[in-house]
PDB file of C-alpha atoms in Angstrom:
ATOM      1  CA  UNK A   1     -22.833 -10.734 -15.540  1.00 73.00           C
ATOM      2  CA  UNK A   2     -20.353 -13.303 -14.285  1.00 89.00           C
ATOM      3  CA  UNK A   3     -19.335 -12.578 -10.694  1.00 91.00           C
ATOM      4  CA  UNK A   4     -16.056 -14.457 -11.009  1.00 91.00           C
ATOM      5  CA  UNK A   5     -15.077 -12.338 -14.009  1.00 93.00           C
ATOM      6  CA  UNK A   6     -15.767  -9.167 -12.041  1.00 95.00           C
ATOM      7  CA  UNK A   7     -12.878  -9.985  -9.732  1.00 96.00           C
ATOM      8  CA  UNK A   8     -10.514 -11.352 -12.391  1.00 97.00           C
ATOM      9  CA  UNK A   9      -7.506  -9.320 -13.561  1.00 98.00           C
ATOM     10  CA  UNK A  10      -6.774 -11.156 -16.815  1.00 97.00           C
ATOM     11  CA  UNK A  11      -5.280  -8.826 -19.405  1.00 97.00           C
ATOM     12  CA  UNK A  12      -4.495  -6.147 -16.832  1.00 98.00           C
ATOM     13  CA  UNK A  13      -1.162  -4.807 -15.631  1.00 98.00           C
ATOM     14  CA  UNK A  14      -0.356  -3.776 -12.075  1.00 98.00           C
ATOM     15  CA  UNK A  15       2.398  -1.955 -10.227  1.00 98.00           C
ATOM     16  CA  UNK A  16       2.962  -2.678  -6.524  1.00 98.00           C
ATOM     17  CA  UNK A  17       5.451  -0.731  -4.409  1.00 98.00           C
ATOM     18  CA  UNK A  18       6.923  -2.040  -1.178  1.00 98.00           C
ATOM     19  CA  UNK A  19       6.519  -5.488  -2.709  1.00 98.00           C
ATOM     20  CA  UNK A  20       9.601  -7.227  -1.305  1.00 97.00           C
ATOM     21  CA  UNK A  21       7.758  -8.330   1.850  1.00 96.00           C
ATOM     22  CA  UNK A  22       4.599  -8.017   3.931  1.00 96.00           C
ATOM     23  CA  UNK A  23       1.395  -6.639   2.490  1.00 98.00           C
ATOM     24  CA  UNK A  24       2.954  -5.605  -0.808  1.00 98.00           C
ATOM     25  CA  UNK A  25       4.358  -9.078  -1.449  1.00 98.00           C
ATOM     26  CA  UNK A  26       1.014 -10.770  -0.759  1.00 98.00           C
ATOM     27  CA  UNK A  27      -0.864  -8.291  -2.941  1.00 98.00           C
ATOM     28  CA  UNK A  28       1.552  -8.802  -5.828  1.00 98.00           C
ATOM     29  CA  UNK A  29       1.210 -12.587  -5.565  1.00 98.00           C
ATOM     30  CA  UNK A  30      -2.579 -12.324  -5.427  1.00 98.00           C
ATOM     31  CA  UNK A  31      -2.737 -10.066  -8.482  1.00 98.00           C
ATOM     32  CA  UNK A  32      -0.578 -12.480 -10.443  1.00 98.00           C
ATOM     33  CA  UNK A  33      -2.821 -15.378  -9.416  1.00 98.00           C
ATOM     34  CA  UNK A  34      -5.837 -13.335 -10.556  1.00 98.00           C
ATOM     35  CA  UNK A  35      -4.276 -12.986 -13.995  1.00 98.00           C
ATOM     36  CA  UNK A  36      -2.435  -9.657 -13.960  1.00 98.00           C
ATOM     37  CA  UNK A  37       1.098  -9.009 -15.137  1.00 98.00           C
ATOM     38  CA  UNK A  38       2.863  -7.342 -12.217  1.00 98.00           C
ATOM     39  CA  UNK A  39       5.713  -4.854 -11.872  1.00 98.00           C
ATOM     40  CA  UNK A  40       7.051  -4.970  -8.317  1.00 98.00           C
ATOM     41  CA  UNK A  41       9.289  -2.408  -6.664  1.00 98.00           C
ATOM     42  CA  UNK A  42      11.176  -1.974  -3.416  1.00 98.00           C
ATOM     43  CA  UNK A  43      14.477  -0.645  -2.147  1.00 96.00           C
ATOM     44  CA  UNK A  44      15.856  -4.117  -1.385  1.00 94.00           C
ATOM     45  CA  UNK A  45      17.029  -5.880  -4.524  1.00 94.00           C
ATOM     46  CA  UNK A  46      17.446  -9.497  -3.429  1.00 97.00           C
ATOM     47  CA  UNK A  47      14.069  -9.968  -1.674  1.00 96.00           C
ATOM     48  CA  UNK A  48      12.406  -8.350  -4.675  1.00 97.00           C
ATOM     49  CA  UNK A  49      14.031 -10.884  -6.990  1.00 97.00           C
ATOM     50  CA  UNK A  50      12.757 -13.686  -4.765  1.00 98.00           C
ATOM     51  CA  UNK A  51       9.178 -12.420  -4.980  1.00 98.00           C
ATOM     52  CA  UNK A  52       9.479 -12.124  -8.756  1.00 98.00           C
ATOM     53  CA  UNK A  53      10.767 -15.683  -8.958  1.00 98.00           C
ATOM     54  CA  UNK A  54       7.820 -16.890  -6.876  1.00 98.00           C
ATOM     55  CA  UNK A  55       5.370 -15.175  -9.209  1.00 98.00           C
ATOM     56  CA  UNK A  56       7.038 -16.636 -12.295  1.00 98.00           C
ATOM     57  CA  UNK A  57       7.139 -20.102 -10.705  1.00 98.00           C
ATOM     58  CA  UNK A  58       3.364 -19.853 -10.304  1.00 97.00           C
ATOM     59  CA  UNK A  59       2.938 -19.125 -13.996  1.00 97.00           C
ATOM     60  CA  UNK A  60       2.699 -15.335 -13.721  1.00 98.00           C
ATOM     61  CA  UNK A  61       4.663 -12.449 -15.184  1.00 97.00           C
ATOM     62  CA  UNK A  62       6.732 -10.223 -12.897  1.00 98.00           C
ATOM     63  CA  UNK A  63       9.063  -7.320 -13.552  1.00 98.00           C
ATOM     64  CA  UNK A  64      11.217  -6.481 -10.490  1.00 98.00           C
ATOM     65  CA  UNK A  65      12.454  -2.883 -10.382  1.00 98.00           C
ATOM     66  CA  UNK A  66      14.588  -1.600  -7.524  1.00 98.00           C
ATOM     67  CA  UNK A  67      13.407   1.882  -6.552  1.00 98.00           C
ATOM     68  CA  UNK A  68      13.384   4.306  -3.630  1.00 98.00           C
ATOM     69  CA  UNK A  69       9.927   5.889  -3.874  1.00 98.00           C
ATOM     70  CA  UNK A  70      11.064   8.967  -1.948  1.00 98.00           C
ATOM     71  CA  UNK A  71      13.303   9.947  -4.859  1.00 98.00           C
ATOM     72  CA  UNK A  72      11.481  11.562  -7.776  1.00 98.00           C
ATOM     73  CA  UNK A  73      14.448  10.872 -10.034  1.00 98.00           C
ATOM     74  CA  UNK A  74      14.004   7.143  -9.373  1.00 98.00           C
ATOM     75  CA  UNK A  75      10.203   7.001  -9.452  1.00 98.00           C
ATOM     76  CA  UNK A  76       9.826   8.474 -12.949  1.00 98.00           C
ATOM     77  CA  UNK A  77      12.109   5.967 -14.726  1.00 98.00           C
ATOM     78  CA  UNK A  78      10.710   3.117 -12.636  1.00 98.00           C
ATOM     79  CA  UNK A  79       7.199   3.952 -13.744  1.00 98.00           C
ATOM     80  CA  UNK A  80       8.271   4.436 -17.355  1.00 98.00           C
ATOM     81  CA  UNK A  81       9.932   1.037 -17.425  1.00 98.00           C
ATOM     82  CA  UNK A  82       6.869  -0.651 -15.903  1.00 98.00           C
ATOM     83  CA  UNK A  83       4.568   1.167 -18.330  1.00 98.00           C
ATOM     84  CA  UNK A  84       6.728   0.327 -21.349  1.00 98.00           C
ATOM     85  CA  UNK A  85       7.322  -3.334 -20.515  1.00 98.00           C
ATOM     86  CA  UNK A  86       3.732  -4.024 -19.499  1.00 97.00           C
ATOM     87  CA  UNK A  87       2.195  -2.021 -22.313  1.00 97.00           C
ATOM     88  CA  UNK A  88       0.484   0.324 -19.871  1.00 98.00           C
ATOM     89  CA  UNK A  89      -0.547   0.349 -16.234  1.00 98.00           C
ATOM     90  CA  UNK A  90      -4.119  -0.418 -15.150  1.00 98.00           C
ATOM     91  CA  UNK A  91      -3.534  -0.727 -11.395  1.00 98.00           C
ATOM     92  CA  UNK A  92      -1.052   1.007  -9.100  1.00 98.00           C
ATOM     93  CA  UNK A  93      -0.711   0.045  -5.443  1.00 99.00           C
ATOM     94  CA  UNK A  94       1.196   2.689  -3.489  1.00 98.00           C
ATOM     95  CA  UNK A  95       2.115   0.557  -0.531  1.00 98.00           C
ATOM     96  CA  UNK A  96       5.688   1.355   0.548  1.00 97.00           C
ATOM     97  CA  UNK A  97       5.863   2.558   4.156  1.00 96.00           C
ATOM     98  CA  UNK A  98       8.017   2.609   7.291  1.00 96.00           C
ATOM     99  CA  UNK A  99       7.508   2.972  11.043  1.00 94.00           C
ATOM    100  CA  UNK A 100       9.414   3.223  14.307  1.00 93.00           C
ATOM    101  CA  UNK A 101       8.456   3.868  17.913  1.00 95.00           C
ATOM    102  CA  UNK A 102       9.774   7.285  18.903  1.00 96.00           C
ATOM    103  CA  UNK A 103       8.014   9.921  20.995  1.00 97.00           C
ATOM    104  CA  UNK A 104       7.207  13.351  19.603  1.00 98.00           C
ATOM    105  CA  UNK A 105       8.526  15.290  22.608  1.00 98.00           C
ATOM    106  CA  UNK A 106      12.178  14.719  21.792  1.00 96.00           C
ATOM    107  CA  UNK A 107      11.915  13.742  18.137  1.00 97.00           C
ATOM    108  CA  UNK A 108      14.344  15.507  15.805  1.00 97.00           C
ATOM    109  CA  UNK A 109      12.731  17.167  12.800  1.00 98.00           C
ATOM    110  CA  UNK A 110      14.772  14.922  10.518  1.00 98.00           C
ATOM    111  CA  UNK A 111      13.147  11.815  12.008  1.00 97.00           C
ATOM    112  CA  UNK A 112       9.634  13.230  11.632  1.00 98.00           C
ATOM    113  CA  UNK A 113      10.388  14.150   8.025  1.00 98.00           C
ATOM    114  CA  UNK A 114      11.858  10.723   7.256  1.00 98.00           C
ATOM    115  CA  UNK A 115       8.551   9.032   8.065  1.00 98.00           C
ATOM    116  CA  UNK A 116       6.545  11.576   6.055  1.00 98.00           C
ATOM    117  CA  UNK A 117       8.960  11.303   3.150  1.00 98.00           C
ATOM    118  CA  UNK A 118       8.344   7.594   2.646  1.00 98.00           C
ATOM    119  CA  UNK A 119       4.746   7.285   3.795  1.00 98.00           C
ATOM    120  CA  UNK A 120       3.346  10.436   2.174  1.00 98.00           C
ATOM    121  CA  UNK A 121       5.763  11.736  -0.447  1.00 98.00           C
ATOM    122  CA  UNK A 122       6.376   8.222  -1.753  1.00 98.00           C
ATOM    123  CA  UNK A 123       2.643   7.679  -2.188  1.00 98.00           C
ATOM    124  CA  UNK A 124       2.238  11.024  -3.940  1.00 98.00           C
ATOM    125  CA  UNK A 125       5.158  10.509  -6.322  1.00 98.00           C
ATOM    126  CA  UNK A 126       4.105   6.986  -7.273  1.00 98.00           C
ATOM    127  CA  UNK A 127       0.415   7.796  -7.665  1.00 98.00           C
ATOM    128  CA  UNK A 128       1.144  10.931  -9.661  1.00 98.00           C
ATOM    129  CA  UNK A 129       3.488   9.097 -12.025  1.00 98.00           C
ATOM    130  CA  UNK A 130       1.010   6.243 -12.464  1.00 98.00           C
ATOM    131  CA  UNK A 131      -1.862   8.644 -13.143  1.00 98.00           C
ATOM    132  CA  UNK A 132       0.206  10.529 -15.728  1.00 98.00           C
ATOM    133  CA  UNK A 133       0.952   7.261 -17.522  1.00 98.00           C
ATOM    134  CA  UNK A 134      -2.736   6.297 -17.489  1.00 98.00           C
ATOM    135  CA  UNK A 135      -3.774   9.710 -18.823  1.00 98.00           C
ATOM    136  CA  UNK A 136      -1.111   9.605 -21.548  1.00 98.00           C
ATOM    137  CA  UNK A 137      -2.537   6.315 -22.802  1.00 97.00           C
ATOM    138  CA  UNK A 138      -6.135   7.516 -22.237  1.00 97.00           C
ATOM    139  CA  UNK A 139      -6.501   4.442 -20.051  1.00 95.00           C
ATOM    140  CA  UNK A 140      -8.887   4.039 -17.148  1.00 97.00           C
ATOM    141  CA  UNK A 141      -7.220   2.822 -13.983  1.00 98.00           C
ATOM    142  CA  UNK A 142      -7.321   2.104 -10.288  1.00 98.00           C
ATOM    143  CA  UNK A 143      -4.846   3.558  -7.804  1.00 99.00           C
ATOM    144  CA  UNK A 144      -4.813   2.034  -4.323  1.00 99.00           C
ATOM    145  CA  UNK A 145      -2.915   3.503  -1.396  1.00 99.00           C
ATOM    146  CA  UNK A 146      -2.008   1.747   1.823  1.00 98.00           C
ATOM    147  CA  UNK A 147      -3.067   3.957   4.714  1.00 98.00           C
ATOM    148  CA  UNK A 148      -3.677   2.584   8.229  1.00 98.00           C
ATOM    149  CA  UNK A 149      -6.156   2.562  11.072  1.00 98.00           C
ATOM    150  CA  UNK A 150      -3.500   4.871  12.547  1.00 98.00           C
ATOM    151  CA  UNK A 151      -4.866   7.520  10.201  1.00 98.00           C
ATOM    152  CA  UNK A 152      -8.126   7.340  12.170  1.00 98.00           C
ATOM    153  CA  UNK A 153      -6.938   6.795  15.749  1.00 98.00           C
ATOM    154  CA  UNK A 154      -3.812   7.332  17.845  1.00 97.00           C
ATOM    155  CA  UNK A 155      -2.218   4.013  18.741  1.00 96.00           C
ATOM    156  CA  UNK A 156      -1.247   3.251  22.324  1.00 93.00           C
ATOM    157  CA  UNK A 157       0.879   2.503  24.242  1.00 96.00           C
ATOM    158  CA  UNK A 158       3.574   2.810  21.580  1.00 96.00           C
ATOM    159  CA  UNK A 159       4.593   6.375  20.584  1.00 97.00           C
ATOM    160  CA  UNK A 160       3.875   6.647  16.848  1.00 97.00           C
ATOM    161  CA  UNK A 161       2.535  10.175  16.405  1.00 98.00           C
ATOM    162  CA  UNK A 162       4.675  10.736  13.317  1.00 98.00           C
ATOM    163  CA  UNK A 163       3.300   7.554  11.739  1.00 98.00           C
ATOM    164  CA  UNK A 164      -0.325   8.447  12.597  1.00 98.00           C
ATOM    165  CA  UNK A 165       0.235  11.852  11.020  1.00 98.00           C
ATOM    166  CA  UNK A 166       1.567  10.310   7.830  1.00 98.00           C
ATOM    167  CA  UNK A 167      -1.290   7.841   7.451  1.00 98.00           C
ATOM    168  CA  UNK A 168      -3.964  10.480   8.084  1.00 98.00           C
ATOM    169  CA  UNK A 169      -2.319  12.454   5.292  1.00 98.00           C
ATOM    170  CA  UNK A 170      -2.475   9.424   2.986  1.00 98.00           C
ATOM    171  CA  UNK A 171      -6.211   9.049   3.556  1.00 98.00           C
ATOM    172  CA  UNK A 172      -6.902  12.683   2.731  1.00 98.00           C
ATOM    173  CA  UNK A 173      -4.452  12.707  -0.186  1.00 98.00           C
ATOM    174  CA  UNK A 174      -6.305   9.692  -1.570  1.00 99.00           C
ATOM    175  CA  UNK A 175      -9.605  11.561  -1.454  1.00 98.00           C
ATOM    176  CA  UNK A 176      -8.052  14.619  -3.128  1.00 99.00           C
ATOM    177  CA  UNK A 177      -6.591  12.503  -5.921  1.00 99.00           C
ATOM    178  CA  UNK A 178      -9.919  10.725  -6.348  1.00 99.00           C
ATOM    179  CA  UNK A 179     -11.614  14.055  -7.000  1.00 98.00           C
ATOM    180  CA  UNK A 180      -8.940  15.333  -9.395  1.00 98.00           C
ATOM    181  CA  UNK A 181      -8.415  12.099 -11.321  1.00 98.00           C
ATOM    182  CA  UNK A 182     -12.096  11.180 -11.724  1.00 98.00           C
ATOM    183  CA  UNK A 183     -12.512  13.084 -15.028  1.00 98.00           C
ATOM    184  CA  UNK A 184      -9.820  10.774 -16.443  1.00 98.00           C
ATOM    185  CA  UNK A 185     -11.733   7.695 -15.249  1.00 98.00           C
ATOM    186  CA  UNK A 186      -9.036   6.904 -12.710  1.00 98.00           C
ATOM    187  CA  UNK A 187     -10.328   5.672  -9.364  1.00 98.00           C
ATOM    188  CA  UNK A 188      -8.342   6.210  -6.163  1.00 99.00           C
ATOM    189  CA  UNK A 189      -9.084   4.420  -2.893  1.00 99.00           C
ATOM    190  CA  UNK A 190      -7.169   3.523   0.247  1.00 98.00           C
ATOM    191  CA  UNK A 191      -6.929   0.499   2.523  1.00 98.00           C
ATOM    192  CA  UNK A 192      -6.412   1.040   6.255  1.00 98.00           C
ATOM    193  CA  UNK A 193      -5.053  -2.123   7.874  1.00 98.00           C
ATOM    194  CA  UNK A 194      -4.998  -2.612  11.614  1.00 98.00           C
ATOM    195  CA  UNK A 195      -2.328  -4.623  13.402  1.00 97.00           C
ATOM    196  CA  UNK A 196      -1.082  -7.042  10.760  1.00 97.00           C
ATOM    197  CA  UNK A 197       1.716  -9.490  11.529  1.00 95.00           C
ATOM    198  CA  UNK A 198       4.209  -8.422   8.869  1.00 92.00           C
ATOM    199  CA  UNK A 199       7.979  -8.027   8.978  1.00 86.00           C
ATOM    200  CA  UNK A 200       7.329  -4.407   9.963  1.00 82.00           C
ATOM    201  CA  UNK A 201       5.423  -5.430  13.105  1.00 89.00           C
ATOM    202  CA  UNK A 202       7.271  -8.613  14.119  1.00 88.00           C
ATOM    203  CA  UNK A 203      10.177  -6.766  15.828  1.00 87.00           C
ATOM    204  CA  UNK A 204       7.722  -5.260  18.349  1.00 88.00           C
ATOM    205  CA  UNK A 205       6.653  -8.597  19.869  1.00 89.00           C
ATOM    206  CA  UNK A 206       6.552  -7.130  23.391  1.00 91.00           C
ATOM    207  CA  UNK A 207       3.579  -5.005  22.305  1.00 93.00           C
ATOM    208  CA  UNK A 208       1.529  -7.813  20.732  1.00 94.00           C
ATOM    209  CA  UNK A 209       0.065  -8.930  24.060  1.00 93.00           C
ATOM    210  CA  UNK A 210      -0.886  -5.320  24.819  1.00 94.00           C
ATOM    211  CA  UNK A 211      -2.681  -4.867  21.503  1.00 96.00           C
ATOM    212  CA  UNK A 212      -4.633  -8.106  21.310  1.00 95.00           C
ATOM    213  CA  UNK A 213      -7.045  -7.441  24.220  1.00 95.00           C
ATOM    214  CA  UNK A 214      -8.135  -4.267  22.401  1.00 96.00           C
ATOM    215  CA  UNK A 215      -8.895  -6.120  19.169  1.00 97.00           C
ATOM    216  CA  UNK A 216     -12.464  -7.502  19.167  1.00 98.00           C
ATOM    217  CA  UNK A 217     -11.364 -10.516  17.104  1.00 98.00           C
ATOM    218  CA  UNK A 218      -8.661 -11.147  19.712  1.00 97.00           C
ATOM    219  CA  UNK A 219      -5.615 -11.422  17.477  1.00 96.00           C
ATOM    220  CA  UNK A 220      -3.367  -9.698  14.992  1.00 97.00           C
ATOM    221  CA  UNK A 221      -4.281 -10.048  11.346  1.00 97.00           C
ATOM    222  CA  UNK A 222      -2.324 -11.871   8.658  1.00 97.00           C
ATOM    223  CA  UNK A 223      -1.186 -10.216   5.395  1.00 96.00           C
ATOM    224  CA  UNK A 224      -3.162 -12.702   3.322  1.00 96.00           C
ATOM    225  CA  UNK A 225      -6.346 -11.506   5.048  1.00 97.00           C
ATOM    226  CA  UNK A 226      -5.966  -8.170   3.256  1.00 98.00           C
ATOM    227  CA  UNK A 227      -5.557  -9.347  -0.313  1.00 98.00           C
ATOM    228  CA  UNK A 228      -9.299  -9.682  -0.930  1.00 98.00           C
ATOM    229  CA  UNK A 229      -9.773  -5.959  -0.323  1.00 98.00           C
ATOM    230  CA  UNK A 230      -6.891  -5.030  -2.621  1.00 98.00           C
ATOM    231  CA  UNK A 231      -8.245  -7.386  -5.285  1.00 98.00           C
ATOM    232  CA  UNK A 232     -11.701  -5.848  -4.987  1.00 98.00           C
ATOM    233  CA  UNK A 233     -10.364  -2.309  -5.416  1.00 98.00           C
ATOM    234  CA  UNK A 234      -8.235  -3.340  -8.397  1.00 98.00           C
ATOM    235  CA  UNK A 235     -11.033  -5.180 -10.176  1.00 98.00           C
ATOM    236  CA  UNK A 236     -14.159  -4.198 -12.066  1.00 97.00           C
ATOM    237  CA  UNK A 237     -16.172  -5.239  -9.003  1.00 98.00           C
ATOM    238  CA  UNK A 238     -15.385  -1.784  -7.529  1.00 98.00           C
ATOM    239  CA  UNK A 239     -15.935   0.215 -10.733  1.00 98.00           C
ATOM    240  CA  UNK A 240     -18.215   2.762  -9.015  1.00 98.00           C
ATOM    241  CA  UNK A 241     -15.994   3.224  -5.967  1.00 98.00           C
ATOM    242  CA  UNK A 242     -13.556   6.095  -5.561  1.00 98.00           C
ATOM    243  CA  UNK A 243     -12.373   8.307  -2.714  1.00 98.00           C
ATOM    244  CA  UNK A 244     -13.127   5.615  -0.136  1.00 98.00           C
ATOM    245  CA  UNK A 245     -11.041   4.216   2.695  1.00 98.00           C
ATOM    246  CA  UNK A 246     -11.599   0.584   3.706  1.00 98.00           C
ATOM    247  CA  UNK A 247     -10.610  -0.258   7.279  1.00 98.00           C
ATOM    248  CA  UNK A 248      -9.552  -3.863   7.942  1.00 98.00           C
ATOM    249  CA  UNK A 249      -8.570  -3.984  11.621  1.00 98.00           C
ATOM    250  CA  UNK A 250     -10.337  -6.848  13.359  1.00 98.00           C
ATOM    251  CA  UNK A 251     -12.728  -4.290  14.843  1.00 98.00           C
ATOM    252  CA  UNK A 252     -10.056  -2.257  16.649  1.00 98.00           C
ATOM    253  CA  UNK A 253     -11.464   1.143  15.657  1.00 97.00           C
ATOM    254  CA  UNK A 254     -14.968   0.190  16.853  1.00 96.00           C
ATOM    255  CA  UNK A 255     -14.008   1.213  20.400  1.00 85.00           C
TER     256      UNK A 255
END
């Protein structure tokens, strides 16, 4: 057994949603560096093209596909194109997600549903489509969802009850899919990041100083500090792992 080979993705194909920035972008770049051909998707066309160009410049293969993962009529053709052009999908990272800081007391139903639609429905639609493609090709695979420590705790002082709800749902959905997809040799696991300094978090700078004293490591994390976990779950190194949630939060949830 060669340990380096366990973590390599040579000859494999991956799909990463929400890949135009933040965690998704760093995961896509890491997968390409590890040897995988990568299909990347997001709603924003231009940033997606820039990520694809960066992957190609590094010697990798990237297929950018603009897609709104909340729309089933967009997810199905997106997945088909990725599957066709890559010759099958081995890894699917369901990462697209959104957040805002609005309290539940006066929240309109439409706002609550908007968060669930992207963070939960988008994960379901993407994972389901990826699993169907894997089953059709009788191909073992790994599906990875991006949950959050917010699926385990309620963040304070910011009001994000709708977001916490969505991420708790992702964790449990991941476990349900792991059970149902196991007979097809498809593994499903989730990653639960803590406070990571991405484009999603940067606009809330006034909260950073309030969060850091509660983080045992004393700082927010960086997106590149998550890629090792995503690489592990995508690779053969995690071949006996399914239905698990890996928390990477600087110790925040230890309190």
